[in-house]
PDB file of C-alpha atoms in Angstrom:
ATOM      1  CA  MET F   8     -10.746  -5.144  -6.748  1.00  0.00           C
ATOM      2  CA  PHE F   9      -8.840  -2.312  -5.105  1.00  0.00           C
ATOM      3  CA  LEU F  10      -6.222  -4.335  -2.671  1.00  0.00           C
ATOM      4  CA  ASN F  11      -5.104  -1.857  -0.208  1.00  0.00           C
ATOM      5  CA  SER F  12      -1.637  -3.505   0.812  1.00  0.00           C
ATOM      6  CA  THR F  13      -0.261  -0.888   2.525  1.00  0.00           C
ATOM      7  CA  ALA F  14       0.012  -0.477   6.588  1.00  0.00           C
ATOM      8  CA  HIS F  15      -2.630   2.430   6.496  1.00  0.00           C
ATOM      9  CA  ALA F  16      -6.492   1.893   6.811  1.00  0.00           C
ATOM     10  CA  LEU F  17      -7.896   3.834   3.798  1.00  0.00           C
ATOM     11  CA  THR F  18      -9.242   7.546   4.607  1.00  0.00           C
ATOM     12  CA  PRO F  19     -12.892   8.426   3.960  1.00  0.00           C
ATOM     13  CA  GLU F  20     -11.210  10.350   0.448  1.00  0.00           C
ATOM     14  CA  GLN F  21      -9.033   7.231  -0.202  1.00  0.00           C
ATOM     15  CA  LYS F  22     -12.057   4.885  -0.282  1.00  0.00           C
ATOM     16  CA  GLN F  23     -14.062   7.853  -2.361  1.00  0.00           C
ATOM     17  CA  LYS F  24     -11.367   7.333  -5.308  1.00  0.00           C
ATOM     18  CA  ALA F  25     -10.927   3.665  -5.126  1.00  0.00           C
ATOM     19  CA  ILE F  26     -14.500   3.167  -5.913  1.00  0.00           C
ATOM     20  CA  VAL F  27     -13.284   4.624  -9.007  1.00  0.00           C
ATOM     21  CA  TYR F  28     -11.140   1.743  -9.419  1.00  0.00           C
ATOM     22  CA  SER F  29     -13.601  -0.650  -8.054  1.00  0.00           C
ATOM     23  CA  ASP F  30     -16.783  -1.847  -6.107  1.00  0.00           C
ATOM     24  CA  THR F  31     -14.733  -4.214  -3.866  1.00  0.00           C
ATOM     25  CA  ILE F  32     -12.328  -2.597  -1.858  1.00  0.00           C
ATOM     26  CA  ILE F  33     -10.188  -5.378   0.199  1.00  0.00           C
ATOM     27  CA  ASP F  34      -7.207  -4.325   2.838  1.00  0.00           C
ATOM     28  CA  LEU F  35      -4.564  -6.946   2.951  1.00  0.00           C
ATOM     29  CA  LYS F  36      -4.603  -7.193   7.043  1.00  0.00           C
ATOM     30  CA  ASP F  37      -7.966  -8.715   6.868  1.00  0.00           C
ATOM     31  CA  ASP F  38      -7.624 -10.621   3.639  1.00  0.00           C
ATOM     32  CA  GLU F  39      -4.462 -12.323   4.932  1.00  0.00           C
ATOM     33  CA  PRO F  40      -3.312 -11.032   8.223  1.00  0.00           C
ATOM     34  CA  SER F  41       0.019 -13.114   8.621  1.00  0.00           C
ATOM     35  CA  LEU F  42       1.382 -12.187   5.368  1.00  0.00           C
ATOM     36  CA  TYR F  43       0.501  -8.336   6.078  1.00  0.00           C
ATOM     37  CA  GLU F  44       2.229  -8.899   9.392  1.00  0.00           C
ATOM     38  CA  ARG F  45       5.301  -9.954   7.795  1.00  0.00           C
ATOM     39  CA  LEU F  46       5.241  -7.119   5.791  1.00  0.00           C
ATOM     40  CA  THR F  47       4.766  -4.641   8.308  1.00  0.00           C
ATOM     41  CA  ASN F  48       8.015  -5.707  10.125  1.00  0.00           C
ATOM     42  CA  CYS F  49      10.124  -6.646   7.182  1.00  0.00           C
ATOM     43  CA  PRO F  50      13.352  -8.758   8.119  1.00  0.00           C
ATOM     44  CA  ALA F  51      16.971  -7.353   7.727  1.00  0.00           C
ATOM     45  CA  GLU F  52      18.067 -10.027   5.688  1.00  0.00           C
ATOM     46  CA  ILE F  53      18.034 -10.633   2.262  1.00  0.00           C
ATOM     47  CA  THR F  54      17.256 -13.899   1.882  1.00  0.00           C
ATOM     48  CA  GLU F  55      14.342 -13.838   4.494  1.00  0.00           C
ATOM     49  CA  LEU F  56      13.461 -10.431   2.297  1.00  0.00           C
ATOM     50  CA  ASN F  57      13.387 -12.850  -1.194  1.00  0.00           C
ATOM     51  CA  GLN F  58      11.511 -15.356   0.412  1.00  0.00           C
ATOM     52  CA  LEU F  59       8.957 -12.653   1.655  1.00  0.00           C
ATOM     53  CA  CYS F  60       8.701 -11.297  -1.858  1.00  0.00           C
ATOM     54  CA  ASN F  61       8.111 -14.331  -2.959  1.00  0.00           C
ATOM     55  CA  ASP F  62       5.299 -14.986  -0.700  1.00  0.00           C
ATOM     56  CA  TYR F  63       3.569 -11.605  -1.556  1.00  0.00           C
ATOM     57  CA  LEU F  64       3.982 -12.240  -5.373  1.00  0.00           C
ATOM     58  CA  GLN F  65       2.425 -15.649  -5.238  1.00  0.00           C
ATOM     59  CA  TYR F  66      -0.353 -14.294  -3.141  1.00  0.00           C
ATOM     60  CA  LEU F  67      -1.086 -11.665  -5.907  1.00  0.00           C
ATOM     61  CA  GLU F  68      -0.755 -14.204  -8.261  1.00  0.00           C
ATOM     62  CA  ASN F  69      -3.223 -16.569  -6.375  1.00  0.00           C
ATOM     63  CA  LEU F  70      -5.717 -13.480  -6.244  1.00  0.00           C
ATOM     64  CA  TYR F  71      -5.235 -12.553  -9.892  1.00  0.00           C
ATOM     65  CA  THR F  72      -6.323 -15.735 -11.097  1.00  0.00           C
ATOM     66  CA  ARG F  73      -8.837 -15.941  -9.316  1.00  0.00           C
ATOM     67  CA  LEU F  74     -10.130 -12.774 -10.235  1.00  0.00           C
ATOM     68  CA  ASN F  75      -9.213 -12.963 -13.508  1.00  0.00           C
ATOM     69  CA  GLY F  76      -6.970 -10.743 -12.903  1.00  0.00           C
ATOM     70  CA  ASP F  77      -8.886  -7.781 -11.834  1.00  0.00           C
ATOM     71  CA  ILE F  78      -6.689  -5.960  -9.429  1.00  0.00           C
ATOM     72  CA  VAL F  79      -5.602  -2.478  -8.325  1.00  0.00           C
ATOM     73  CA  LEU F  80      -2.525  -2.792  -5.917  1.00  0.00           C
ATOM     74  CA  HIS F  81      -2.515  -0.151  -3.638  1.00  0.00           C
ATOM     75  CA  PHE F  82       0.936  -0.054  -2.359  1.00  0.00           C
ATOM     76  CA  PRO F  83       3.419   0.234  -0.465  1.00  0.00           C
ATOM     77  CA  ILE F  84       4.497  -1.368   1.789  1.00  0.00           C
ATOM     78  CA  GLY F  85       7.324  -2.853   3.951  1.00  0.00           C
ATOM     79  CA  SER F  86      10.903  -1.389   3.930  1.00  0.00           C
ATOM     80  CA  PRO F  87      12.206   0.312   0.818  1.00  0.00           C
ATOM     81  CA  VAL F  88      14.502  -2.942   0.073  1.00  0.00           C
ATOM     82  CA  PHE F  89      11.822  -4.840  -0.204  1.00  0.00           C
ATOM     83  CA  ASN F  90       9.710  -2.690  -2.272  1.00  0.00           C
ATOM     84  CA  ALA F  91      12.864  -2.816  -4.401  1.00  0.00           C
ATOM     85  CA  LEU F  92      12.937  -6.744  -4.455  1.00  0.00           C
ATOM     86  CA  PHE F  93       9.264  -6.270  -5.419  1.00  0.00           C
ATOM     87  CA  PHE F  94       9.755  -4.556  -8.539  1.00  0.00           C
ATOM     88  CA  LEU F  95      12.534  -6.368  -9.901  1.00  0.00           C
ATOM     89  CA  HIS F  96      10.685 -10.060  -9.435  1.00  0.00           C
ATOM     90  CA  LEU F  97       7.452  -8.309 -10.724  1.00  0.00           C
ATOM     91  CA  ASN F  98       6.581  -9.998 -14.214  1.00  0.00           C
ATOM     92  CA  ARG F  99       4.159  -7.113 -15.600  1.00  0.00           C
ATOM     93  CA  GLU F 100       3.599  -9.042 -18.266  1.00  0.00           C
ATOM     94  CA  LYS F 101       2.372 -12.028 -17.143  1.00  0.00           C
ATOM     95  CA  PHE F 102       0.839 -10.463 -13.897  1.00  0.00           C
ATOM     96  CA  GLN F 103      -0.368  -7.123 -15.702  1.00  0.00           C
ATOM     97  CA  ILE F 104      -1.943  -5.595 -12.380  1.00  0.00           C
ATOM     98  CA  ARG F 105      -2.254  -2.038 -11.850  1.00  0.00           C
ATOM     99  CA  ILE F 106      -0.306  -0.620  -9.200  1.00  0.00           C
ATOM    100  CA  VAL F 107      -1.438   2.965  -7.496  1.00  0.00           C
ATOM    101  CA  PHE F 108       0.048   4.978  -4.867  1.00  0.00           C
ATOM    102  CA  SER F 109      -1.415   7.369  -2.935  1.00  0.00           C
ATOM    103  CA  HIS F 110      -0.019  11.378  -3.283  1.00  0.00           C
ATOM    104  CA  THR F 111      -0.292  13.753  -0.574  1.00  0.00           C
ATOM    105  CA  GLU F 112       0.456  17.025   0.049  1.00  0.00           C
ATOM    106  CA  ARG F 113       1.715  18.319   3.570  1.00  0.00           C
ATOM    107  CA  VAL F 114      -0.393  21.533   5.453  1.00  0.00           C
ATOM    108  CA  SER F 115       1.642  22.985   8.204  1.00  0.00           C
ATOM    109  CA  VAL F 116      -1.005  23.450  11.074  1.00  0.00           C
ATOM    110  CA  ASP F 117      -0.052  25.715  13.806  1.00  0.00           C
ATOM    111  CA  GLU F 118      -1.332  24.503  17.305  1.00  0.00           C
ATOM    112  CA  ARG F 119      -1.145  27.187  20.133  1.00  0.00           C
ATOM    113  CA  GLN F 120      -0.642  25.702  23.363  1.00  0.00           C
ATOM    114  CA  PRO F 121      -1.936  26.892  26.748  1.00  0.00           C
ATOM    115  CA  ASP F 122       1.022  28.961  27.767  1.00  0.00           C
ATOM    116  CA  GLY F 123       0.479  30.403  24.224  1.00  0.00           C
ATOM    117  CA  SER F 124       3.803  28.922  22.669  1.00  0.00           C
ATOM    118  CA  ILE F 125       3.247  27.439  19.075  1.00  0.00           C
ATOM    119  CA  ILE F 126       3.421  24.110  18.401  1.00  0.00           C
ATOM    120  CA  LYS F 127       3.838  23.407  14.242  1.00  0.00           C
ATOM    121  CA  ARG F 128       2.115  20.164  13.244  1.00  0.00           C
ATOM    122  CA  ALA F 129       2.264  18.769   9.868  1.00  0.00           C
ATOM    123  CA  VAL F 130      -1.000  16.702   8.288  1.00  0.00           C
ATOM    124  CA  PHE F 131      -0.533  14.722   5.374  1.00  0.00           C
ATOM    125  CA  LYS F 132      -3.569  15.392   3.012  1.00  0.00           C
ATOM    126  CA  PHE F 133      -4.899  12.723   0.457  1.00  0.00           C
ATOM    127  CA  VAL F 134      -4.591  14.190  -2.871  1.00  0.00           C
ATOM    128  CA  LYS F 135      -4.918  11.575  -5.713  1.00  0.00           C
ATOM    129  CA  PHE F 136      -4.154   8.053  -6.560  1.00  0.00           C
ATOM    130  CA  ILE F 137      -0.840   8.048  -9.204  1.00  0.00           C
ATOM    131  CA  GLU F 138      -0.954   4.552 -11.433  1.00  0.00           C
ATOM    132  CA  ILE F 139       2.060   3.318 -12.618  1.00  0.00           C
TER     133      ILE F 139
END
């Protein structure tokens, strides 16, 4: 199962690449809305961040057990501190999930305005998943 736990919906290009990992794609926001909400609005206190990390790891461990280890986790979510805690506490020997990150490239687009001026806008285009 490909679990999109990022704060963004997968683009059509990402979905096409995710199917290589698994035919089943699930969004964390649909599977565990309350956990998703907490992750997208991370607390500022370390004790609360540790609890959130433990709750997220417990969710993943339950999913891992239910699916016999077949999880590809699309990451990141939460604050940089949460991400550091997640990798600090993740036991990859016990819990052999695959983790992928989206790699994008920034493309500048010039948008001509009615007054003749130009506004540069950065568009991020998905390139591939990078697995760690």
